[in-house]
Short mmCIF file of C-alpha atoms in Angstrom, two decimals:
data_model
loop_
_atom_site.label_atom_id
_atom_site.label_comp_id
_atom_site.label_asym_id
_atom_site.label_seq_id
_atom_site.Cartn_x
_atom_site.Cartn_y
_atom_site.Cartn_z
CA MET A 108 -17.60 -5.29 -19.32
CA LYS A 109 -17.86 -1.94 -17.55
CA THR A 110 -14.81 0.30 -17.64
CA ILE A 111 -14.19 3.66 -15.94
CA VAL A 112 -12.44 6.03 -18.35
CA CYS A 113 -10.84 9.36 -17.51
CA GLU A 114 -11.68 10.96 -20.84
CA ARG A 115 -9.98 14.23 -19.94
CA PRO A 116 -9.06 16.02 -16.72
CA LEU A 117 -11.96 16.20 -14.24
CA HIS A 118 -14.17 13.94 -16.35
CA LEU A 119 -14.82 10.26 -15.63
CA ALA A 120 -17.31 8.15 -17.57
CA VAL A 121 -18.53 4.54 -17.59
CA HIS A 122 -17.83 2.82 -20.92
CA GLU A 123 -18.74 -0.64 -22.15
CA ARG A 124 -15.80 -2.53 -23.66
CA PRO A 125 -15.26 -6.16 -24.71
CA ILE A 126 -13.69 -8.47 -22.15
CA PRO A 127 -10.00 -8.66 -23.14
CA LEU A 128 -8.71 -11.78 -24.86
CA ARG A 129 -6.01 -13.58 -22.90
CA GLY A 130 -2.73 -13.63 -24.80
CA PRO A 131 0.03 -16.28 -24.65
CA GLY A 132 1.58 -16.40 -21.19
CA GLU A 133 -1.08 -14.07 -19.77
CA VAL A 134 -3.64 -14.44 -17.01
CA LEU A 135 -7.19 -13.18 -17.32
CA VAL A 136 -8.30 -11.75 -13.98
CA ARG A 137 -11.52 -10.30 -12.66
CA ILE A 138 -10.85 -7.05 -10.83
CA ARG A 139 -12.49 -6.93 -7.39
CA ARG A 140 -10.90 -3.93 -5.68
CA VAL A 141 -9.05 -0.81 -6.85
CA GLY A 142 -7.14 1.30 -4.34
CA ILE A 143 -7.21 5.00 -5.16
CA CYS A 144 -3.75 6.53 -5.28
CA GLY A 145 -2.31 10.02 -5.43
CA THR A 146 -1.37 9.23 -9.02
CA ASP A 147 -5.06 8.67 -9.80
CA TYR A 148 -5.95 12.01 -8.23
CA HIS A 149 -3.22 13.67 -10.33
CA ILE A 150 -4.51 12.01 -13.50
CA PHE A 151 -8.03 13.13 -12.66
CA GLY A 152 -6.75 16.65 -11.97
CA GLY A 153 -4.63 16.82 -15.12
CA ASN A 154 -1.16 17.11 -13.57
CA GLN A 155 0.41 13.66 -13.99
CA PRO A 156 3.61 13.95 -16.04
CA TYR A 157 3.59 10.57 -17.84
CA LEU A 158 0.10 10.33 -19.28
CA ASP A 159 -2.07 10.76 -22.35
CA TYR A 160 -5.89 10.89 -22.29
CA PRO A 161 -8.21 9.07 -22.43
CA ARG A 162 -6.96 6.64 -19.80
CA VAL A 163 -8.36 3.82 -17.68
CA MET A 164 -6.76 4.43 -14.30
CA GLY A 165 -6.08 1.93 -11.54
CA HIS A 166 -2.87 0.21 -10.45
CA GLU A 167 -3.56 -0.76 -6.81
CA LEU A 168 -5.42 -3.92 -7.60
CA ALA A 169 -7.01 -6.98 -6.03
CA ALA A 170 -8.46 -9.57 -8.34
CA THR A 171 -9.42 -13.21 -8.74
CA VAL A 172 -8.06 -15.50 -11.42
CA GLU A 173 -10.47 -16.27 -14.26
CA GLU A 174 -8.24 -18.14 -16.69
CA ALA A 175 -4.54 -19.05 -16.86
CA ASP A 176 -2.19 -21.44 -18.63
CA ALA A 177 -2.09 -24.96 -17.19
CA ASP A 178 1.52 -24.47 -16.03
CA ALA A 179 0.92 -21.05 -14.44
CA ASP A 180 0.40 -22.50 -10.94
CA LEU A 181 -2.86 -20.55 -10.63
CA ALA A 182 -6.43 -21.75 -10.26
CA PRO A 183 -9.71 -19.99 -11.03
CA GLY A 184 -10.83 -18.04 -7.97
CA ASP A 185 -7.34 -17.52 -6.54
CA VAL A 186 -7.03 -14.09 -4.89
CA ILE A 187 -4.11 -12.14 -6.33
CA THR A 188 -2.66 -8.67 -6.51
CA ILE A 189 -0.88 -7.29 -9.56
CA LEU A 190 2.62 -5.88 -9.96
CA PRO A 191 1.57 -3.04 -12.27
CA TYR A 192 5.03 -2.12 -13.57
CA LEU A 193 5.45 -3.97 -16.86
CA ALA A 194 9.15 -4.07 -17.76
CA CYS A 195 10.92 -5.01 -21.01
CA ASP A 196 13.39 -7.46 -19.36
CA GLU A 197 16.09 -6.34 -21.81
CA CYS A 198 17.24 -2.77 -21.03
CA ILE A 199 20.15 -1.77 -18.80
CA ALA A 200 17.94 -1.40 -15.72
CA CYS A 201 16.26 -4.78 -16.23
CA ARG A 202 19.62 -6.49 -16.83
CA ARG A 203 20.83 -5.07 -13.51
CA GLY A 204 17.82 -6.34 -11.58
CA LYS A 205 15.97 -2.99 -11.44
CA PRO A 206 12.83 -3.57 -13.54
CA ASN A 207 11.03 -0.90 -11.48
CA CYS A 208 12.97 1.73 -13.46
CA CYS A 209 13.01 -0.04 -16.83
CA THR A 210 13.79 2.36 -19.68
CA HIS A 211 10.63 1.20 -21.46
CA LEU A 212 8.46 0.81 -18.36
CA GLN A 213 4.71 0.61 -18.87
CA VAL A 214 2.71 1.20 -15.69
CA LEU A 215 -0.86 -0.02 -15.67
CA GLY A 216 -3.24 2.89 -15.25
CA VAL A 217 -0.61 5.41 -16.35
CA HIS A 218 1.20 4.47 -19.58
CA ARG A 219 -1.45 1.92 -20.54
CA ASP A 220 -4.99 1.22 -19.41
CA GLY A 221 -5.25 -0.17 -15.91
CA GLY A 222 -7.59 -1.87 -13.52
CA MET A 223 -10.69 0.31 -13.40
CA ALA A 224 -12.27 -2.35 -15.59
CA GLU A 225 -14.11 -5.52 -14.66
CA TYR A 226 -11.52 -7.73 -16.38
CA LEU A 227 -7.84 -7.39 -17.23
CA SER A 228 -5.34 -9.67 -18.97
CA VAL A 229 -1.77 -9.33 -17.70
CA PRO A 230 1.52 -11.25 -18.01
CA ARG A 231 1.90 -14.14 -15.55
CA ALA A 232 4.96 -12.40 -14.07
CA ALA A 233 2.72 -9.51 -12.97
CA VAL A 234 0.38 -11.77 -10.99
CA VAL A 235 1.24 -12.08 -7.29
CA PRO A 236 -0.76 -14.63 -5.25
CA VAL A 237 -1.64 -13.31 -1.80
CA GLN A 238 -2.84 -16.55 -0.22
CA ASP A 239 -4.76 -15.70 2.96
CA LEU A 240 -5.02 -11.91 2.55
CA SER A 241 -8.45 -10.35 2.10
CA LEU A 242 -9.38 -8.55 -1.11
CA ASP A 243 -9.07 -5.19 0.65
CA GLN A 244 -5.62 -6.09 1.95
CA ALA A 245 -4.56 -7.30 -1.49
CA ALA A 246 -5.53 -3.91 -2.94
CA MET A 247 -3.22 -2.19 -0.42
CA VAL A 248 -0.06 -4.15 -1.23
CA GLU A 249 1.13 -1.90 -4.07
CA PHE A 250 1.18 1.44 -2.26
CA LEU A 251 2.69 -0.17 0.84
CA ALA A 252 5.39 -1.70 -1.36
CA ILE A 253 6.39 1.77 -2.60
CA GLY A 254 7.13 2.76 0.99
CA ALA A 255 8.90 -0.54 1.68
CA HIS A 256 11.04 -0.09 -1.44
CA ALA A 257 12.07 3.43 -0.44
CA VAL A 258 13.09 2.25 3.02
CA ARG A 259 15.05 -0.68 1.61
CA ARG A 260 16.73 1.56 -0.96
CA ALA A 261 17.84 3.99 1.75
CA GLY A 262 19.37 1.23 3.86
CA VAL A 263 17.52 2.29 7.01
CA ILE A 264 19.02 0.77 10.14
CA ALA A 265 17.83 0.37 13.72
CA ASP A 266 17.86 3.53 15.85
CA ALA A 267 18.41 5.82 12.85
CA ARG A 268 16.64 9.17 12.99
CA ILE A 269 14.14 9.26 10.14
CA LEU A 270 11.98 12.12 8.88
CA VAL A 271 9.12 11.40 6.49
CA VAL A 272 7.58 14.55 5.00
CA GLY A 273 4.05 13.95 3.72
CA ALA A 274 1.45 11.99 5.70
CA GLY A 275 -0.52 10.64 2.78
CA PRO A 276 -0.63 6.91 2.01
CA ILE A 277 2.92 6.69 0.61
CA GLY A 278 4.41 8.72 3.45
CA VAL A 279 2.59 6.65 6.05
CA ALA A 280 3.72 3.43 4.34
CA THR A 281 7.31 4.67 4.36
CA ALA A 282 7.07 5.59 8.03
CA LEU A 283 5.61 2.20 8.94
CA PHE A 284 8.38 0.23 7.26
CA ALA A 285 11.10 2.49 8.67
CA ARG A 286 9.61 1.90 12.12
CA GLN A 287 9.47 -1.83 11.42
CA ASP A 288 13.24 -1.70 10.83
CA GLY A 289 13.74 -0.18 14.27
CA ALA A 290 14.23 3.46 13.26
CA ARG A 291 13.05 6.48 15.24
CA VAL A 292 10.46 8.01 12.93
CA THR A 293 9.11 11.56 12.76
CA LEU A 294 6.21 12.24 10.39
CA ALA A 295 5.60 15.79 9.09
CA ASP A 296 2.80 17.37 7.08
CA THR A 297 1.18 20.74 6.45
CA ASP A 298 -2.28 19.38 7.33
CA ALA A 299 -2.98 18.99 11.05
CA ASP A 300 -5.99 16.75 10.42
CA ARG A 301 -3.97 14.41 8.23
CA LEU A 302 -1.23 14.21 10.85
CA ASP A 303 -3.75 13.49 13.58
CA GLN A 304 -5.32 10.76 11.48
CA ALA A 305 -1.96 9.13 10.76
CA ARG A 306 -1.03 9.22 14.44
CA ARG A 307 -4.38 7.80 15.51
CA LEU A 308 -4.64 5.05 12.89
CA THR A 309 -1.04 3.83 12.77
CA GLY A 310 0.42 4.68 16.16
CA ILE A 311 3.21 6.83 14.70
CA ALA A 312 3.46 9.07 17.75
CA ASP A 313 6.10 11.61 16.75
CA THR A 314 4.48 14.05 14.33
CA VAL A 315 5.20 17.67 13.55
CA LEU A 316 3.20 20.27 11.64
CA VAL A 317 5.05 21.95 8.79
CA ASP A 318 4.92 25.73 9.19
CA ASP A 319 7.20 28.74 8.85
CA VAL A 320 9.41 27.65 11.76
CA ILE A 321 9.60 23.95 10.93
CA ALA A 322 13.39 24.00 10.45
CA CYS A 323 13.87 25.38 13.96
CA VAL A 324 11.45 22.81 15.40
CA LEU A 325 13.25 19.93 13.70
CA ALA A 326 16.63 21.26 14.79
CA SER A 327 15.48 21.47 18.41
CA ARG A 328 14.22 17.87 18.30
CA THR A 329 17.59 16.57 17.07
CA ASP A 330 20.09 18.72 19.01
CA GLY A 331 20.71 20.65 15.82
CA GLU A 332 21.88 17.54 13.92
CA PHE A 333 18.72 16.83 11.91
CA PHE A 334 17.97 13.40 10.39
CA ASP A 335 19.99 10.45 9.13
CA VAL A 336 17.46 9.84 6.35
CA VAL A 337 14.78 12.19 5.05
CA PHE A 338 12.02 10.87 2.78
CA ASP A 339 9.90 13.25 0.73
CA ALA A 340 6.40 11.99 -0.07
CA THR A 341 4.68 15.33 -0.64
CA GLY A 342 4.43 15.82 -4.40
CA SER A 343 5.41 19.45 -3.79
CA ALA A 344 8.47 21.05 -5.40
CA ARG A 345 8.67 23.61 -2.60
CA ALA A 346 8.63 20.88 0.04
CA ILE A 347 11.28 18.85 -1.81
CA GLU A 348 13.61 21.85 -1.94
CA ALA A 349 13.08 22.61 1.75
CA GLY A 350 13.83 18.99 2.65
CA PHE A 351 17.51 19.31 1.73
CA GLY A 352 17.91 21.41 4.85
CA TYR A 353 16.59 18.65 7.13
CA VAL A 354 19.30 16.09 6.25
CA ALA A 355 22.08 15.51 8.76
CA HIS A 356 25.73 15.78 7.76
CA GLY A 357 26.54 12.49 6.07
CA GLY A 358 22.82 11.76 5.68
CA THR A 359 20.58 10.62 2.85
CA TYR A 360 17.67 12.30 1.10
CA VAL A 361 15.19 10.05 -0.72
CA LEU A 362 12.70 11.52 -3.18
CA VAL A 363 9.72 9.16 -3.22
CA SER A 364 7.25 11.61 -4.72
CA ILE A 365 7.49 13.04 -8.22
CA VAL A 366 6.67 16.55 -9.43
CA LYS A 367 6.45 18.28 -12.81
CA ALA A 368 9.16 20.79 -11.91
CA GLN A 369 12.86 21.54 -11.84
CA ILE A 370 14.32 21.10 -8.34
CA ALA A 371 17.02 23.46 -7.06
CA PHE A 372 19.21 23.21 -3.96
CA SER A 373 22.24 24.88 -2.44
CA ASP A 374 25.35 23.17 -3.80
CA PRO A 375 27.65 24.40 -0.97
CA GLU A 376 25.27 22.96 1.65
CA PHE A 377 24.87 19.75 -0.33
CA HIS A 378 28.65 19.24 -0.50
CA LYS A 379 29.30 20.36 3.05
CA ARG A 380 26.95 17.66 4.32
CA GLU A 381 28.12 15.10 1.71
CA THR A 382 24.44 14.39 1.19
CA THR A 383 23.42 11.22 -0.63
CA LEU A 384 20.50 12.02 -2.93
CA MET A 385 18.29 9.15 -4.12
CA GLY A 386 15.24 8.71 -6.27
CA SER A 387 12.93 5.85 -5.34
CA ARG A 388 10.63 4.64 -8.08
CA ASN A 389 7.82 2.13 -7.76
CA ALA A 390 8.63 -1.26 -6.19
CA THR A 391 9.80 -4.76 -7.05
CA SER A 392 8.41 -8.24 -6.59
CA ALA A 393 10.69 -8.59 -3.55
CA ASP A 394 9.01 -5.54 -1.99
CA PHE A 395 5.58 -7.05 -2.71
CA ARG A 396 6.60 -10.24 -0.94
CA HIS A 397 7.91 -8.26 2.04
CA VAL A 398 4.65 -6.33 2.31
CA ILE A 399 2.51 -9.46 2.04
CA ALA A 400 4.54 -11.16 4.78
CA SER A 401 4.27 -8.05 6.98
CA ILE A 402 0.49 -7.86 6.56
CA ARG A 403 0.18 -11.58 7.26
CA ALA A 404 2.26 -11.13 10.43
CA GLY A 405 -0.05 -8.36 11.66
CA LEU A 406 2.65 -5.67 11.44
CA ILE A 407 0.64 -3.31 9.18
CA PRO A 408 -2.70 -1.91 10.45
CA THR A 409 -4.50 -2.36 7.14
CA ALA A 410 -8.01 -2.26 8.59
CA ALA A 411 -7.38 1.10 10.25
CA MET A 412 -5.70 2.55 7.16
CA HIS A 413 -8.66 1.62 4.92
CA THR A 414 -10.77 4.71 5.56
CA GLN A 415 -13.26 4.81 2.65
CA SER A 416 -15.00 2.46 0.23
CA PHE A 417 -17.26 3.25 -2.71
CA PRO A 418 -18.69 1.53 -5.81
CA LEU A 419 -16.37 2.02 -8.76
CA VAL A 420 -19.27 2.80 -11.09
CA GLU A 421 -19.84 5.93 -8.97
CA ALA A 422 -16.23 7.15 -9.30
CA ALA A 423 -17.27 10.37 -11.07
CA GLU A 424 -19.24 11.35 -7.97
CA TYR A 425 -16.71 10.20 -5.39
CA PHE A 426 -13.42 11.50 -6.81
CA PRO A 427 -14.11 15.21 -6.17
CA GLN A 428 -15.31 14.33 -2.65
CA LEU A 429 -12.17 12.36 -1.89
CA ILE A 430 -9.92 15.14 -3.16
CA ALA A 431 -11.80 17.77 -1.15
CA GLY A 432 -11.60 15.64 2.01
CA GLN A 433 -7.93 14.65 1.89
CA GLY A 434 -7.53 15.32 5.62
CA SER A 435 -9.85 12.40 6.39
CA VAL A 436 -8.78 10.05 3.56
CA LEU A 437 -5.89 7.71 4.13
CA LYS A 438 -6.77 4.89 1.73
CA ALA A 439 -9.97 4.76 -0.30
CA ILE A 440 -10.77 1.48 -2.06
CA ALA A 441 -13.29 1.17 -4.89
CA THR A 442 -15.25 -2.03 -5.35
CA TRP A 443 -16.77 -3.80 -8.32
#
């Protein structure tokens, strides 16, 4: 089978590998679509904190079943997506129902080789049937679930004032699910083109450009009170640190993005506001089900959000183009 390997930063190559053998309790799937994520761009660029090279990337996956156990309730040809966070089921996080932050977590495409291969064998528990979703929609479930998980974790309620900083795929997903819960959502980014695209494709009308006077702008929009919940989806240490100042007194700050940096903030301001600080990592099977139901109900504009497609065998050519054109890329999906 063909496999796309990131041999080292900025270098992708097509390798031939044997089709994997299906282990006990596993499902052999044929990969059909691979959504390209910020994590993949970071791996390609050499600044992902949890990775060793060479690596087969790809964790936003749509596939069809090739072979499964007789009792797996799956048939050849079934369209599925994959929960790419492989947990140990034994550690403290797993025992408390939080496998997304398992102490021994293995994420496909990050800690172990992922879905930029024609075939993959994964545990049955990682296989999520998507019923009547298209292959493209199935490949979008994972990144949407990260936003849905962050919103659920924050306990967003109707009419809450929400600020999402970062208008990439994860930020847009977070904004969409906060809006779905009835919140008043403001989306912020440093890139005017990216903001315009998000507004045009998703209907998130309240957007604001991050500049030197952003704090004053946000204060004026909220009568000086700022936001009940702030989500950071930027991947920027500087942006994360600035975001502490946008949280209302008694509010919550959720760090969805991850950076290779130490984060500092003003302790007096943090205590004065009694800020709740949360990390939000990955997603759970419950979040996947919520996303699938939302797509099926027509609540997520997946067709509009899917902005680019390209053949996966040409990834080496397309990756630099996608990174250079981030203002026009919301979700790129590679095809086998």
